[in-house]
Amino acid sequence: MNKLNFNPELDLMLERVVDVPRELIWQAWTTREKLMPWFCPLPWKTIECEIDLRPGGKFYTVMQSPEGQRFPNTGCYLEIIKNERLTWTNALEPNFRPAKQPEASPGHECAEFLMTATILLEMHEKGTKYTAYVQHSNAVNRKRHEDMGFKEGWSACLDQLVAMIKNKN
């Protein structure tokens, strides 16, 4: 599998081994109905989702805060290798069109910076080695994302994903 060139000044990464098959993790990332229950840390919810799983395809979600605020996110898939690697960005809109500059969004600062995210799924004797890798255009945005709780938030989502898989089987 292609490894990513991690730059600690610009990138964030979460790596864990989870005891569920990578094929089920892949399905949870690429199927609307399976993504919505776990995609943002509770008590937040994902209330809308559109997945056009092809390079240039749309990856769209709407997250809702506990207070009922709605935060839409639009991205573009860049790379899709079934059960192995999924890459998308909010720097591009569907069909590889340049994204508009993000606007200030109180309560949803993650929408204010551009990023590219990759999920790597590798077979492991205990299940799946899961790597979430997020690239930022500059150190300021990387730090903002880290300070917003990247590690805690993405870890909570992974825990929710694993729990969902285990509860369905």
mmCIF file of C-alpha atoms in Angstrom:
data_model
loop_
_atom_site.group_PDB
_atom_site.id
_atom_site.type_symbol
_atom_site.label_atom_id
_atom_site.label_comp_id
_atom_site.label_asym_id
_atom_site.label_seq_id
_atom_site.Cartn_x
_atom_site.Cartn_y
_atom_site.Cartn_z
ATOM 1 C CA MET A 1 0.000 0.000 0.000
ATOM 2 C CA ASN A 2 1.168 3.488 -0.812
ATOM 3 C CA LYS A 3 2.418 5.247 2.298
ATOM 4 C CA LEU A 4 1.881 8.939 2.808
ATOM 5 C CA ASN A 5 4.654 11.436 3.394
ATOM 6 C CA PHE A 6 3.786 12.717 6.856
ATOM 7 C CA ASN A 7 4.885 16.286 7.518
ATOM 8 C CA PRO A 8 4.456 17.023 11.257
ATOM 9 C CA GLU A 9 4.353 20.774 10.570
ATOM 10 C CA LEU A 10 1.340 20.479 8.238
ATOM 11 C CA ASP A 11 -0.335 17.121 8.870
ATOM 12 C CA LEU A 12 -2.291 15.307 11.568
ATOM 13 C CA MET A 13 -2.577 11.545 11.882
ATOM 14 C CA LEU A 14 -4.513 9.024 13.924
ATOM 15 C CA GLU A 15 -3.362 5.391 13.808
ATOM 16 C CA ARG A 16 -5.024 2.515 15.616
ATOM 17 C CA VAL A 17 -5.551 -1.199 15.288
ATOM 18 C CA VAL A 18 -9.232 -2.087 15.593
ATOM 19 C CA ASP A 19 -10.717 -5.567 15.886
ATOM 20 C CA VAL A 20 -13.102 -5.389 12.937
ATOM 21 C CA PRO A 21 -12.525 -6.322 9.272
ATOM 22 C CA ARG A 22 -11.422 -3.597 6.906
ATOM 23 C CA GLU A 23 -14.203 -4.496 4.465
ATOM 24 C CA LEU A 24 -16.785 -3.479 7.076
ATOM 25 C CA ILE A 25 -14.911 -0.250 7.836
ATOM 26 C CA TRP A 26 -14.845 0.468 4.100
ATOM 27 C CA GLN A 27 -18.601 -0.038 3.895
ATOM 28 C CA ALA A 28 -19.079 2.318 6.856
ATOM 29 C CA TRP A 29 -17.090 5.006 5.042
ATOM 30 C CA THR A 30 -18.670 4.531 1.614
ATOM 31 C CA THR A 31 -22.363 3.800 2.271
ATOM 32 C CA ARG A 32 -24.624 6.718 3.200
ATOM 33 C CA GLU A 33 -26.792 4.787 5.657
ATOM 34 C CA LYS A 34 -23.749 3.303 7.395
ATOM 35 C CA LEU A 35 -21.784 6.563 7.587
ATOM 36 C CA MET A 36 -24.462 8.761 9.134
ATOM 37 C CA PRO A 37 -24.724 7.069 12.595
ATOM 38 C CA TRP A 38 -21.032 7.439 13.511
ATOM 39 C CA PHE A 39 -19.497 10.213 11.364
ATOM 40 C CA CYS A 40 -19.361 12.982 13.984
ATOM 41 C CA PRO A 41 -18.795 12.722 17.736
ATOM 42 C CA LEU A 42 -21.976 12.472 19.779
ATOM 43 C CA PRO A 43 -23.954 14.473 20.787
ATOM 44 C CA TRP A 44 -23.442 15.969 17.302
ATOM 45 C CA LYS A 45 -25.233 14.163 14.461
ATOM 46 C CA THR A 46 -24.816 13.713 10.744
ATOM 47 C CA ILE A 47 -28.296 14.461 9.405
ATOM 48 C CA GLU A 48 -27.626 14.449 5.647
ATOM 49 C CA CYS A 49 -25.112 12.652 3.478
ATOM 50 C CA GLU A 50 -24.415 12.222 -0.214
ATOM 51 C CA ILE A 51 -21.725 9.868 -1.499
ATOM 52 C CA ASP A 52 -20.858 9.732 -5.205
ATOM 53 C CA LEU A 53 -18.024 7.225 -4.873
ATOM 54 C CA ARG A 54 -15.805 7.968 -7.851
ATOM 55 C CA PRO A 55 -12.826 10.259 -8.444
ATOM 56 C CA GLY A 56 -14.370 13.711 -8.794
ATOM 57 C CA GLY A 57 -17.517 12.519 -7.039
ATOM 58 C CA LYS A 58 -19.270 14.482 -4.329
ATOM 59 C CA PHE A 59 -18.803 13.777 -0.614
ATOM 60 C CA TYR A 60 -21.382 15.901 1.191
ATOM 61 C CA THR A 61 -22.499 15.867 4.802
ATOM 62 C CA VAL A 62 -24.538 18.095 7.063
ATOM 63 C CA MET A 63 -23.621 17.971 10.729
ATOM 64 C CA GLN A 64 -26.007 19.197 13.395
ATOM 65 C CA SER A 65 -24.921 20.577 16.754
ATOM 66 C CA PRO A 66 -26.754 19.635 19.964
ATOM 67 C CA GLU A 67 -28.372 23.106 19.755
ATOM 68 C CA GLY A 68 -29.756 22.347 16.289
ATOM 69 C CA GLN A 69 -27.305 24.378 14.180
ATOM 70 C CA ARG A 70 -26.619 22.830 10.754
ATOM 71 C CA PHE A 71 -23.165 22.772 9.173
ATOM 72 C CA PRO A 72 -22.873 21.602 5.553
ATOM 73 C CA ASN A 73 -19.571 20.221 4.240
ATOM 74 C CA THR A 74 -18.887 19.609 0.549
ATOM 75 C CA GLY A 75 -15.882 17.743 -0.740
ATOM 76 C CA CYS A 76 -14.548 15.868 -3.737
ATOM 77 C CA TYR A 77 -13.222 12.319 -3.803
ATOM 78 C CA LEU A 78 -9.694 12.100 -5.184
ATOM 79 C CA GLU A 79 -8.699 8.442 -4.785
ATOM 80 C CA ILE A 80 -10.711 5.303 -4.176
ATOM 81 C CA ILE A 81 -9.029 1.927 -3.740
ATOM 82 C CA LYS A 82 -11.678 -0.429 -2.406
ATOM 83 C CA ASN A 83 -11.021 -1.695 1.133
ATOM 84 C CA GLU A 84 -7.622 0.057 1.189
ATOM 85 C CA ARG A 85 -7.581 3.802 0.658
ATOM 86 C CA LEU A 86 -10.096 6.632 0.466
ATOM 87 C CA THR A 87 -9.001 10.234 -0.157
ATOM 88 C CA TRP A 88 -11.130 13.366 -0.389
ATOM 89 C CA THR A 89 -10.691 17.110 -0.052
ATOM 90 C CA ASN A 90 -12.762 20.174 0.666
ATOM 91 C CA ALA A 91 -10.312 22.212 -1.448
ATOM 92 C CA LEU A 92 -12.227 20.977 -4.492
ATOM 93 C CA GLU A 93 -15.911 20.729 -5.202
ATOM 94 C CA PRO A 94 -17.350 17.822 -7.197
ATOM 95 C CA ASN A 95 -15.861 17.256 -10.657
ATOM 96 C CA PHE A 96 -12.575 18.760 -9.427
ATOM 97 C CA ARG A 97 -13.876 22.350 -9.484
ATOM 98 C CA PRO A 98 -11.917 24.716 -7.201
ATOM 99 C CA ALA A 99 -13.747 25.328 -3.936
ATOM 100 C CA LYS A 100 -14.820 28.769 -2.861
ATOM 101 C CA GLN A 101 -12.854 30.275 0.000
ATOM 102 C CA PRO A 102 -14.342 28.975 3.281
ATOM 103 C CA GLU A 103 -16.363 31.481 5.308
ATOM 104 C CA ALA A 104 -16.347 31.960 9.048
ATOM 105 C CA SER A 105 -18.762 29.495 10.607
ATOM 106 C CA PRO A 106 -19.169 29.997 14.381
ATOM 107 C CA GLY A 107 -19.337 26.632 16.118
ATOM 108 C CA HIS A 108 -17.914 24.792 13.125
ATOM 109 C CA GLU A 109 -14.392 26.098 12.667
ATOM 110 C CA CYS A 110 -13.339 22.957 10.762
ATOM 111 C CA ALA A 111 -15.234 24.295 7.727
ATOM 112 C CA GLU A 112 -13.038 27.399 7.740
ATOM 113 C CA PHE A 113 -9.896 25.769 6.388
ATOM 114 C CA LEU A 114 -9.060 23.568 3.455
ATOM 115 C CA MET A 115 -7.769 20.068 4.009
ATOM 116 C CA THR A 116 -7.254 16.730 2.299
ATOM 117 C CA ALA A 117 -8.024 13.558 4.234
ATOM 118 C CA THR A 118 -7.017 9.965 3.579
ATOM 119 C CA ILE A 119 -8.234 6.838 5.327
ATOM 120 C CA LEU A 120 -5.859 3.884 5.012
ATOM 121 C CA LEU A 121 -7.080 0.388 5.872
ATOM 122 C CA GLU A 122 -4.481 -2.357 6.222
ATOM 123 C CA MET A 123 -5.050 -5.976 7.188
ATOM 124 C CA HIS A 124 -3.663 -6.753 10.629
ATOM 125 C CA GLU A 125 -3.556 -9.977 12.656
ATOM 126 C CA LYS A 126 -5.917 -8.346 15.185
ATOM 127 C CA GLY A 127 -8.283 -6.873 12.571
ATOM 128 C CA THR A 128 -7.454 -3.649 10.736
ATOM 129 C CA LYS A 129 -4.751 -1.036 11.034
ATOM 130 C CA TYR A 130 -6.725 2.191 10.591
ATOM 131 C CA THR A 131 -4.917 5.386 9.677
ATOM 132 C CA ALA A 132 -6.636 8.738 9.296
ATOM 133 C CA TYR A 133 -4.280 11.238 7.723
ATOM 134 C CA VAL A 134 -5.211 14.906 7.256
ATOM 135 C CA GLN A 135 -3.101 17.370 5.292
ATOM 136 C CA HIS A 136 -3.342 21.143 5.751
ATOM 137 C CA SER A 137 -2.037 23.966 3.570
ATOM 138 C CA ASN A 138 -0.218 25.717 6.402
ATOM 139 C CA ALA A 139 0.916 25.278 9.996
ATOM 140 C CA VAL A 140 -1.704 27.718 11.337
ATOM 141 C CA ASN A 141 -4.595 25.612 10.032
ATOM 142 C CA ARG A 142 -2.951 22.393 11.191
ATOM 143 C CA LYS A 143 -2.657 23.857 14.687
ATOM 144 C CA ARG A 144 -6.268 25.110 14.609
ATOM 145 C CA HIS A 145 -7.475 21.628 13.665
ATOM 146 C CA GLU A 146 -5.362 20.026 16.393
ATOM 147 C CA ASP A 147 -6.590 22.534 18.996
ATOM 148 C CA MET A 148 -10.218 21.928 17.964
ATOM 149 C CA GLY A 149 -9.727 18.348 19.123
ATOM 150 C CA PHE A 150 -8.689 16.444 16.004
ATOM 151 C CA LYS A 151 -7.342 13.467 17.927
ATOM 152 C CA GLU A 152 -10.234 13.296 20.393
ATOM 153 C CA GLY A 153 -12.923 13.863 17.760
ATOM 154 C CA TRP A 154 -11.578 11.481 15.129
ATOM 155 C CA SER A 155 -10.912 8.872 17.866
ATOM 156 C CA ALA A 156 -14.489 9.190 19.145
ATOM 157 C CA CYS A 157 -15.810 8.745 15.606
ATOM 158 C CA LEU A 158 -13.655 5.654 15.125
ATOM 159 C CA ASP A 159 -14.946 4.229 18.413
ATOM 160 C CA GLN A 160 -18.517 4.883 17.231
ATOM 161 C CA LEU A 161 -17.764 3.246 13.861
ATOM 162 C CA VAL A 162 -16.334 0.107 15.521
ATOM 163 C CA ALA A 163 -19.247 -0.093 17.976
ATOM 164 C CA MET A 164 -21.735 0.197 15.107
ATOM 165 C CA ILE A 165 -20.021 -2.632 13.209
ATOM 166 C CA LYS A 166 -19.929 -4.873 16.274
ATOM 167 C CA ASN A 167 -23.605 -4.192 17.079
ATOM 168 C CA LYS A 168 -24.686 -5.111 13.531
ATOM 169 C CA ASN A 169 -22.875 -8.486 13.496
#
